[in-house]
Amino acid sequence: MTATNLPPNSPGPAALTNQLRGIKPPVQIPSGWAWAMWVLGGLVLLAALVWGWSYWRKRRATAPVVPVIPAHIRAKQRLREALALIGEPKRFCISVSDTVRWYLEERFDFRAPERTTEEFLHELKSTNLLSPDQKQSLGEFLNRCDLVKFARYEPREPELHDLHDSAMRLVEETEPDIGLSAEDKQQAGSITGAPRGNSPETVDSSSIATRHSSAA
């Protein structure tokens, strides 16, 4: 008979063996190098973002600024270009009338291109941005252009030049004051109103010569 030290009610050796649990897998201890790599990667990403932002700001600061050409300067240029169509009355009248409508929209925020001539002239009655004489001249100009555009009226070249002069005069009378002296404005008016065949350079040179001779 074999003597044991187990209490009377304790399980036997076989039962104790069955109660043993399986071996757990090894626990991985985080390495300090892994954390260092994560920190280094974050710093590299942050440096790339800062460099990209500074590069974008530098590019924007050094980008050339395109000057805004005033509406009256562009309108005069378009009216000068319209003279190339003087031999085609309908296309010429479309060009000069569209230029005037576009200019008035840019200059005074009128909705000229979106309205018929009758609607636009009706709108002009309630504004004080144009003088009564300018309103009357503009109405006559648009109506004469409409005769060519829609009524198949065939004007002669002098009449087309007269329409062109009316358009140019309206632009010059309503352009913003950029600080020219009275003498410069008078000289510019004499150049604009010079007879055809005399170039602006010729008129300007003669006026300068006259001024110098009078000063002498």
PDB file of C-alpha atoms in Angstrom:
ATOM      1  CA  MET A   1       0.000   0.000   0.000  1.00  0.00           C
ATOM      2  CA  THR A   2       1.414   3.298  -1.109  1.00  0.00           C
ATOM      3  CA  ALA A   3       1.125   6.270   1.246  1.00  0.00           C
ATOM      4  CA  THR A   4       0.455   9.750  -0.173  1.00  0.00           C
ATOM      5  CA  ASN A   5       0.381  13.241   1.325  1.00  0.00           C
ATOM      6  CA  LEU A   6      -2.773  14.289  -0.615  1.00  0.00           C
ATOM      7  CA  PRO A   7      -5.838  15.197   1.389  1.00  0.00           C
ATOM      8  CA  PRO A   8      -8.670  12.694   1.242  1.00  0.00           C
ATOM      9  CA  ASN A   9     -10.931  14.860  -0.946  1.00  0.00           C
ATOM     10  CA  SER A  10      -8.208  16.218  -3.357  1.00  0.00           C
ATOM     11  CA  PRO A  11      -8.152  15.047  -7.004  1.00  0.00           C
ATOM     12  CA  GLY A  12      -5.717  12.469  -8.030  1.00  0.00           C
ATOM     13  CA  PRO A  13      -2.530  12.979 -10.124  1.00  0.00           C
ATOM     14  CA  ALA A  14      -4.357  12.323 -13.405  1.00  0.00           C
ATOM     15  CA  ALA A  15      -6.917  15.054 -12.658  1.00  0.00           C
ATOM     16  CA  LEU A  16      -4.150  17.539 -11.825  1.00  0.00           C
ATOM     17  CA  THR A  17      -2.487  16.823 -15.147  1.00  0.00           C
ATOM     18  CA  ASN A  18      -5.706  17.568 -17.061  1.00  0.00           C
ATOM     19  CA  GLN A  19      -6.057  20.939 -15.324  1.00  0.00           C
ATOM     20  CA  LEU A  20      -2.712  22.278 -16.644  1.00  0.00           C
ATOM     21  CA  ARG A  21      -3.097  25.104 -19.225  1.00  0.00           C
ATOM     22  CA  GLY A  22      -1.271  25.307 -22.546  1.00  0.00           C
ATOM     23  CA  ILE A  23       1.913  27.314 -22.959  1.00  0.00           C
ATOM     24  CA  LYS A  24       1.246  30.954 -23.992  1.00  0.00           C
ATOM     25  CA  PRO A  25       3.135  32.424 -26.954  1.00  0.00           C
ATOM     26  CA  PRO A  26       5.984  34.799 -26.179  1.00  0.00           C
ATOM     27  CA  VAL A  27       5.016  38.461 -25.631  1.00  0.00           C
ATOM     28  CA  GLN A  28       6.786  40.829 -28.042  1.00  0.00           C
ATOM     29  CA  ILE A  29       8.362  43.750 -26.225  1.00  0.00           C
ATOM     30  CA  PRO A  30       8.324  46.978 -28.344  1.00  0.00           C
ATOM     31  CA  SER A  31      11.733  47.975 -29.565  1.00  0.00           C
ATOM     32  CA  GLY A  32      13.003  51.510 -29.079  1.00  0.00           C
ATOM     33  CA  TRP A  33      14.209  51.567 -32.677  1.00  0.00           C
ATOM     34  CA  ALA A  34      10.651  51.173 -34.026  1.00  0.00           C
ATOM     35  CA  TRP A  35       9.511  54.260 -32.149  1.00  0.00           C
ATOM     36  CA  ALA A  36      12.528  56.150 -33.422  1.00  0.00           C
ATOM     37  CA  MET A  37      11.671  55.237 -37.013  1.00  0.00           C
ATOM     38  CA  TRP A  38       8.069  56.428 -36.582  1.00  0.00           C
ATOM     39  CA  VAL A  39       9.236  59.731 -35.123  1.00  0.00           C
ATOM     40  CA  LEU A  40      11.808  60.188 -37.883  1.00  0.00           C
ATOM     41  CA  GLY A  41       9.207  59.477 -40.570  1.00  0.00           C
ATOM     42  CA  GLY A  42       6.841  62.055 -39.050  1.00  0.00           C
ATOM     43  CA  LEU A  43       9.583  64.676 -38.981  1.00  0.00           C
ATOM     44  CA  VAL A  44      10.453  64.013 -42.626  1.00  0.00           C
ATOM     45  CA  LEU A  45       6.781  64.363 -43.624  1.00  0.00           C
ATOM     46  CA  LEU A  46       6.438  67.598 -41.660  1.00  0.00           C
ATOM     47  CA  ALA A  47       9.594  69.012 -43.246  1.00  0.00           C
ATOM     48  CA  ALA A  48       8.266  68.130 -46.725  1.00  0.00           C
ATOM     49  CA  LEU A  49       4.969  69.906 -45.998  1.00  0.00           C
ATOM     50  CA  VAL A  50       6.738  73.028 -44.721  1.00  0.00           C
ATOM     51  CA  TRP A  51       9.029  73.097 -47.753  1.00  0.00           C
ATOM     52  CA  GLY A  52       6.110  72.674 -50.159  1.00  0.00           C
ATOM     53  CA  TRP A  53       4.151  75.475 -48.481  1.00  0.00           C
ATOM     54  CA  SER A  54       7.120  77.870 -48.518  1.00  0.00           C
ATOM     55  CA  TYR A  55       7.860  76.996 -52.164  1.00  0.00           C
ATOM     56  CA  TRP A  56       4.228  77.685 -53.148  1.00  0.00           C
ATOM     57  CA  ARG A  57       4.277  81.054 -51.370  1.00  0.00           C
ATOM     58  CA  LYS A  58       7.552  81.975 -53.027  1.00  0.00           C
ATOM     59  CA  ARG A  59       6.198  81.058 -56.469  1.00  0.00           C
ATOM     60  CA  ARG A  60       3.061  83.112 -55.876  1.00  0.00           C
ATOM     61  CA  ALA A  61       5.081  86.101 -54.646  1.00  0.00           C
ATOM     62  CA  THR A  62       7.403  86.055 -57.663  1.00  0.00           C
ATOM     63  CA  ALA A  63       4.642  85.437 -60.232  1.00  0.00           C
ATOM     64  CA  PRO A  64       4.366  88.389 -62.652  1.00  0.00           C
ATOM     65  CA  VAL A  65       1.366  90.607 -62.017  1.00  0.00           C
ATOM     66  CA  VAL A  66      -0.637  91.146 -65.182  1.00  0.00           C
ATOM     67  CA  PRO A  67      -1.691  94.804 -65.275  1.00  0.00           C
ATOM     68  CA  VAL A  68      -5.395  95.467 -65.674  1.00  0.00           C
ATOM     69  CA  ILE A  69      -6.026  97.532 -68.793  1.00  0.00           C
ATOM     70  CA  PRO A  70      -8.745 100.141 -68.162  1.00  0.00           C
ATOM     71  CA  ALA A  71     -12.004  99.756 -70.056  1.00  0.00           C
ATOM     72  CA  HIS A  72     -11.626 102.992 -72.016  1.00  0.00           C
ATOM     73  CA  ILE A  73      -8.182 101.966 -73.284  1.00  0.00           C
ATOM     74  CA  ARG A  74      -9.504  98.614 -74.487  1.00  0.00           C
ATOM     75  CA  ALA A  75     -12.548 100.267 -76.044  1.00  0.00           C
ATOM     76  CA  LYS A  76     -10.402 102.694 -78.026  1.00  0.00           C
ATOM     77  CA  GLN A  77      -8.236  99.830 -79.218  1.00  0.00           C
ATOM     78  CA  ARG A  78     -11.273  97.864 -80.377  1.00  0.00           C
ATOM     79  CA  LEU A  79     -12.680 100.909 -82.144  1.00  0.00           C
ATOM     80  CA  ARG A  80      -9.396 101.425 -83.978  1.00  0.00           C
ATOM     81  CA  GLU A  81      -9.425  97.773 -85.008  1.00  0.00           C
ATOM     82  CA  ALA A  82     -13.002  98.150 -86.288  1.00  0.00           C
ATOM     83  CA  LEU A  83     -11.777 100.559 -88.968  1.00  0.00           C
ATOM     84  CA  ALA A  84     -10.416  97.538 -90.817  1.00  0.00           C
ATOM     85  CA  LEU A  85     -14.073  96.584 -91.462  1.00  0.00           C
ATOM     86  CA  ILE A  86     -15.033  99.958 -92.964  1.00  0.00           C
ATOM     87  CA  GLY A  87     -15.638  98.286 -96.331  1.00  0.00           C
ATOM     88  CA  GLU A  88     -18.261  95.963 -94.789  1.00  0.00           C
ATOM     89  CA  PRO A  89     -20.917  98.267 -93.288  1.00  0.00           C
ATOM     90  CA  LYS A  90     -22.870  95.602 -91.404  1.00  0.00           C
ATOM     91  CA  ARG A  91     -19.839  93.999 -89.740  1.00  0.00           C
ATOM     92  CA  PHE A  92     -18.436  97.447 -89.010  1.00  0.00           C
ATOM     93  CA  CYS A  93     -21.626  98.613 -87.280  1.00  0.00           C
ATOM     94  CA  ILE A  94     -21.857  95.381 -85.288  1.00  0.00           C
ATOM     95  CA  SER A  95     -18.276  95.854 -84.126  1.00  0.00           C
ATOM     96  CA  VAL A  96     -18.545  99.508 -83.071  1.00  0.00           C
ATOM     97  CA  SER A  97     -21.967  99.155 -81.433  1.00  0.00           C
ATOM     98  CA  ASP A  98     -20.897  96.044 -79.508  1.00  0.00           C
ATOM     99  CA  THR A  99     -17.764  97.883 -78.381  1.00  0.00           C
ATOM    100  CA  VAL A 100     -19.779 100.822 -77.071  1.00  0.00           C
ATOM    101  CA  ARG A 101     -22.239  98.518 -75.287  1.00  0.00           C
ATOM    102  CA  TRP A 102     -19.419  96.508 -73.735  1.00  0.00           C
ATOM    103  CA  TYR A 103     -17.596  99.681 -72.662  1.00  0.00           C
ATOM    104  CA  LEU A 104     -20.688 101.126 -70.963  1.00  0.00           C
ATOM    105  CA  GLU A 105     -21.197  97.879 -69.068  1.00  0.00           C
ATOM    106  CA  GLU A 106     -17.563  97.842 -67.908  1.00  0.00           C
ATOM    107  CA  ARG A 107     -17.476 101.558 -67.093  1.00  0.00           C
ATOM    108  CA  PHE A 108     -20.897 102.116 -65.504  1.00  0.00           C
ATOM    109  CA  ASP A 109     -22.181  98.583 -64.851  1.00  0.00           C
ATOM    110  CA  PHE A 110     -24.984  98.992 -67.382  1.00  0.00           C
ATOM    111  CA  ARG A 111     -26.451  95.770 -68.763  1.00  0.00           C
ATOM    112  CA  ALA A 112     -26.117  97.090 -72.279  1.00  0.00           C
ATOM    113  CA  PRO A 113     -25.172  93.887 -74.165  1.00  0.00           C
ATOM    114  CA  GLU A 114     -28.141  92.012 -72.699  1.00  0.00           C
ATOM    115  CA  ARG A 115     -30.826  94.462 -73.821  1.00  0.00           C
ATOM    116  CA  THR A 116     -32.272  95.675 -77.061  1.00  0.00           C
ATOM    117  CA  THR A 117     -31.595  99.268 -78.054  1.00  0.00           C
ATOM    118  CA  GLU A 118     -35.073 100.319 -76.952  1.00  0.00           C
ATOM    119  CA  GLU A 119     -34.717  98.638 -73.550  1.00  0.00           C
ATOM    120  CA  PHE A 120     -31.258 100.073 -73.022  1.00  0.00           C
ATOM    121  CA  LEU A 121     -32.267 103.624 -73.923  1.00  0.00           C
ATOM    122  CA  HIS A 122     -35.228 103.327 -71.559  1.00  0.00           C
ATOM    123  CA  GLU A 123     -32.836 102.358 -68.758  1.00  0.00           C
ATOM    124  CA  LEU A 124     -30.639 105.368 -69.514  1.00  0.00           C
ATOM    125  CA  LYS A 125     -33.480 107.747 -68.669  1.00  0.00           C
ATOM    126  CA  SER A 126     -33.176 106.904 -64.971  1.00  0.00           C
ATOM    127  CA  THR A 127     -29.419 107.359 -64.652  1.00  0.00           C
ATOM    128  CA  ASN A 128     -27.367 110.494 -64.122  1.00  0.00           C
ATOM    129  CA  LEU A 129     -24.071 108.866 -65.092  1.00  0.00           C
ATOM    130  CA  LEU A 130     -24.440 110.315 -68.587  1.00  0.00           C
ATOM    131  CA  SER A 131     -25.356 113.870 -69.471  1.00  0.00           C
ATOM    132  CA  PRO A 132     -28.506 114.580 -71.505  1.00  0.00           C
ATOM    133  CA  ASP A 133     -26.405 115.354 -74.579  1.00  0.00           C
ATOM    134  CA  GLN A 134     -24.504 112.087 -74.190  1.00  0.00           C
ATOM    135  CA  LYS A 135     -27.757 110.142 -73.843  1.00  0.00           C
ATOM    136  CA  GLN A 136     -29.127 111.745 -76.997  1.00  0.00           C
ATOM    137  CA  SER A 137     -25.898 111.127 -78.933  1.00  0.00           C
ATOM    138  CA  LEU A 138     -25.788 107.517 -77.756  1.00  0.00           C
ATOM    139  CA  GLY A 139     -29.407 106.937 -78.759  1.00  0.00           C
ATOM    140  CA  GLU A 140     -28.815 108.310 -82.245  1.00  0.00           C
ATOM    141  CA  PHE A 141     -25.644 106.221 -82.577  1.00  0.00           C
ATOM    142  CA  LEU A 142     -27.342 102.948 -81.590  1.00  0.00           C
ATOM    143  CA  ASN A 143     -30.380 103.586 -83.779  1.00  0.00           C
ATOM    144  CA  ARG A 144     -28.204 104.342 -86.809  1.00  0.00           C
ATOM    145  CA  CYS A 145     -26.239 101.145 -86.194  1.00  0.00           C
ATOM    146  CA  ASP A 146     -29.490  99.170 -85.940  1.00  0.00           C
ATOM    147  CA  LEU A 147     -30.577 100.475 -89.343  1.00  0.00           C
ATOM    148  CA  VAL A 148     -27.474  98.907 -90.872  1.00  0.00           C
ATOM    149  CA  LYS A 149     -27.609  95.736 -88.787  1.00  0.00           C
ATOM    150  CA  PHE A 150     -31.300  94.915 -89.163  1.00  0.00           C
ATOM    151  CA  ALA A 151     -32.853  97.113 -91.876  1.00  0.00           C
ATOM    152  CA  ARG A 152     -30.218  96.415 -94.568  1.00  0.00           C
ATOM    153  CA  TYR A 153     -29.389 100.080 -94.847  1.00  0.00           C
ATOM    154  CA  GLU A 154     -26.174 100.618 -96.829  1.00  0.00           C
ATOM    155  CA  PRO A 155     -24.412 103.761 -95.586  1.00  0.00           C
ATOM    156  CA  ARG A 156     -21.515 105.335 -97.432  1.00  0.00           C
ATOM    157  CA  GLU A 157     -18.034 105.432 -95.981  1.00  0.00           C
ATOM    158  CA  PRO A 158     -18.243 109.049 -94.660  1.00  0.00           C
ATOM    159  CA  GLU A 159     -21.339 108.092 -92.661  1.00  0.00           C
ATOM    160  CA  LEU A 160     -19.505 105.075 -91.216  1.00  0.00           C
ATOM    161  CA  HIS A 161     -16.623 107.311 -90.211  1.00  0.00           C
ATOM    162  CA  ASP A 162     -19.125 109.592 -88.540  1.00  0.00           C
ATOM    163  CA  LEU A 163     -20.474 106.633 -86.526  1.00  0.00           C
ATOM    164  CA  HIS A 164     -16.936 105.744 -85.557  1.00  0.00           C
ATOM    165  CA  ASP A 165     -16.238 109.314 -84.416  1.00  0.00           C
ATOM    166  CA  SER A 166     -19.424 109.298 -82.316  1.00  0.00           C
ATOM    167  CA  ALA A 167     -18.365 106.108 -80.579  1.00  0.00           C
ATOM    168  CA  MET A 168     -14.845 107.360 -79.928  1.00  0.00           C
ATOM    169  CA  ARG A 169     -16.152 110.703 -78.659  1.00  0.00           C
ATOM    170  CA  LEU A 170     -18.490 108.988 -76.183  1.00  0.00           C
ATOM    171  CA  VAL A 171     -15.624 106.900 -74.791  1.00  0.00           C
ATOM    172  CA  GLU A 172     -13.363 109.936 -74.446  1.00  0.00           C
ATOM    173  CA  GLU A 173     -16.052 112.024 -72.762  1.00  0.00           C
ATOM    174  CA  THR A 174     -16.842 109.319 -70.194  1.00  0.00           C
ATOM    175  CA  GLU A 175     -13.385 107.917 -69.483  1.00  0.00           C
ATOM    176  CA  PRO A 176     -12.141 108.368 -65.903  1.00  0.00           C
ATOM    177  CA  ASP A 177     -10.004 111.378 -65.099  1.00  0.00           C
ATOM    178  CA  ILE A 178      -6.440 110.144 -64.640  1.00  0.00           C
ATOM    179  CA  GLY A 179      -5.001 113.484 -63.575  1.00  0.00           C
ATOM    180  CA  LEU A 180      -4.091 115.033 -66.928  1.00  0.00           C
ATOM    181  CA  SER A 181      -3.497 118.729 -66.934  1.00  0.00           C
ATOM    182  CA  ALA A 182      -5.861 121.052 -68.788  1.00  0.00           C
ATOM    183  CA  GLU A 183      -3.191 121.681 -71.417  1.00  0.00           C
ATOM    184  CA  ASP A 184      -2.653 117.953 -71.989  1.00  0.00           C
ATOM    185  CA  LYS A 185      -6.404 117.350 -72.267  1.00  0.00           C
ATOM    186  CA  GLN A 186      -6.725 120.185 -74.799  1.00  0.00           C
ATOM    187  CA  GLN A 187      -3.834 118.796 -76.815  1.00  0.00           C
ATOM    188  CA  ALA A 188      -5.309 115.281 -76.705  1.00  0.00           C
ATOM    189  CA  GLY A 189      -8.634 116.675 -77.895  1.00  0.00           C
ATOM    190  CA  SER A 190      -6.989 118.444 -80.813  1.00  0.00           C
ATOM    191  CA  ILE A 191      -5.241 115.217 -81.805  1.00  0.00           C
ATOM    192  CA  THR A 192      -8.460 113.215 -81.620  1.00  0.00           C
ATOM    193  CA  GLY A 193     -10.386 115.758 -83.648  1.00  0.00           C
ATOM    194  CA  ALA A 194      -7.690 116.191 -86.274  1.00  0.00           C
ATOM    195  CA  PRO A 195      -8.821 115.788 -89.904  1.00  0.00           C
ATOM    196  CA  ARG A 196      -8.259 112.392 -91.511  1.00  0.00           C
ATOM    197  CA  GLY A 197      -5.025 112.180 -93.393  1.00  0.00           C
ATOM    198  CA  ASN A 198      -3.077 113.974 -90.646  1.00  0.00           C
ATOM    199  CA  SER A 199      -1.493 111.485 -88.329  1.00  0.00           C
ATOM    200  CA  PRO A 200      -1.476 112.109 -84.564  1.00  0.00           C
ATOM    201  CA  GLU A 201       2.290 112.322 -84.708  1.00  0.00           C
ATOM    202  CA  THR A 202       2.124 115.185 -87.221  1.00  0.00           C
ATOM    203  CA  VAL A 203      -0.353 117.153 -85.150  1.00  0.00           C
ATOM    204  CA  ASP A 204       1.614 116.556 -81.986  1.00  0.00           C
ATOM    205  CA  SER A 205       4.894 117.656 -83.572  1.00  0.00           C
ATOM    206  CA  SER A 206       3.418 120.854 -84.952  1.00  0.00           C
ATOM    207  CA  SER A 207       1.855 121.779 -81.628  1.00  0.00           C
ATOM    208  CA  ILE A 208       5.142 121.167 -79.841  1.00  0.00           C
ATOM    209  CA  ALA A 209       7.015 123.281 -82.415  1.00  0.00           C
ATOM    210  CA  THR A 210       4.501 126.093 -82.019  1.00  0.00           C
ATOM    211  CA  ARG A 211       4.853 125.951 -78.264  1.00  0.00           C
ATOM    212  CA  HIS A 212       8.643 126.139 -78.444  1.00  0.00           C
ATOM    213  CA  SER A 213       8.626 129.029 -80.900  1.00  0.00           C
ATOM    214  CA  SER A 214       6.227 131.018 -78.761  1.00  0.00           C
ATOM    215  CA  ALA A 215       8.357 130.337 -75.715  1.00  0.00           C
ATOM    216  CA  ALA A 216      11.452 131.564 -77.607  1.00  0.00           C
TER     217      ALA A 216
END
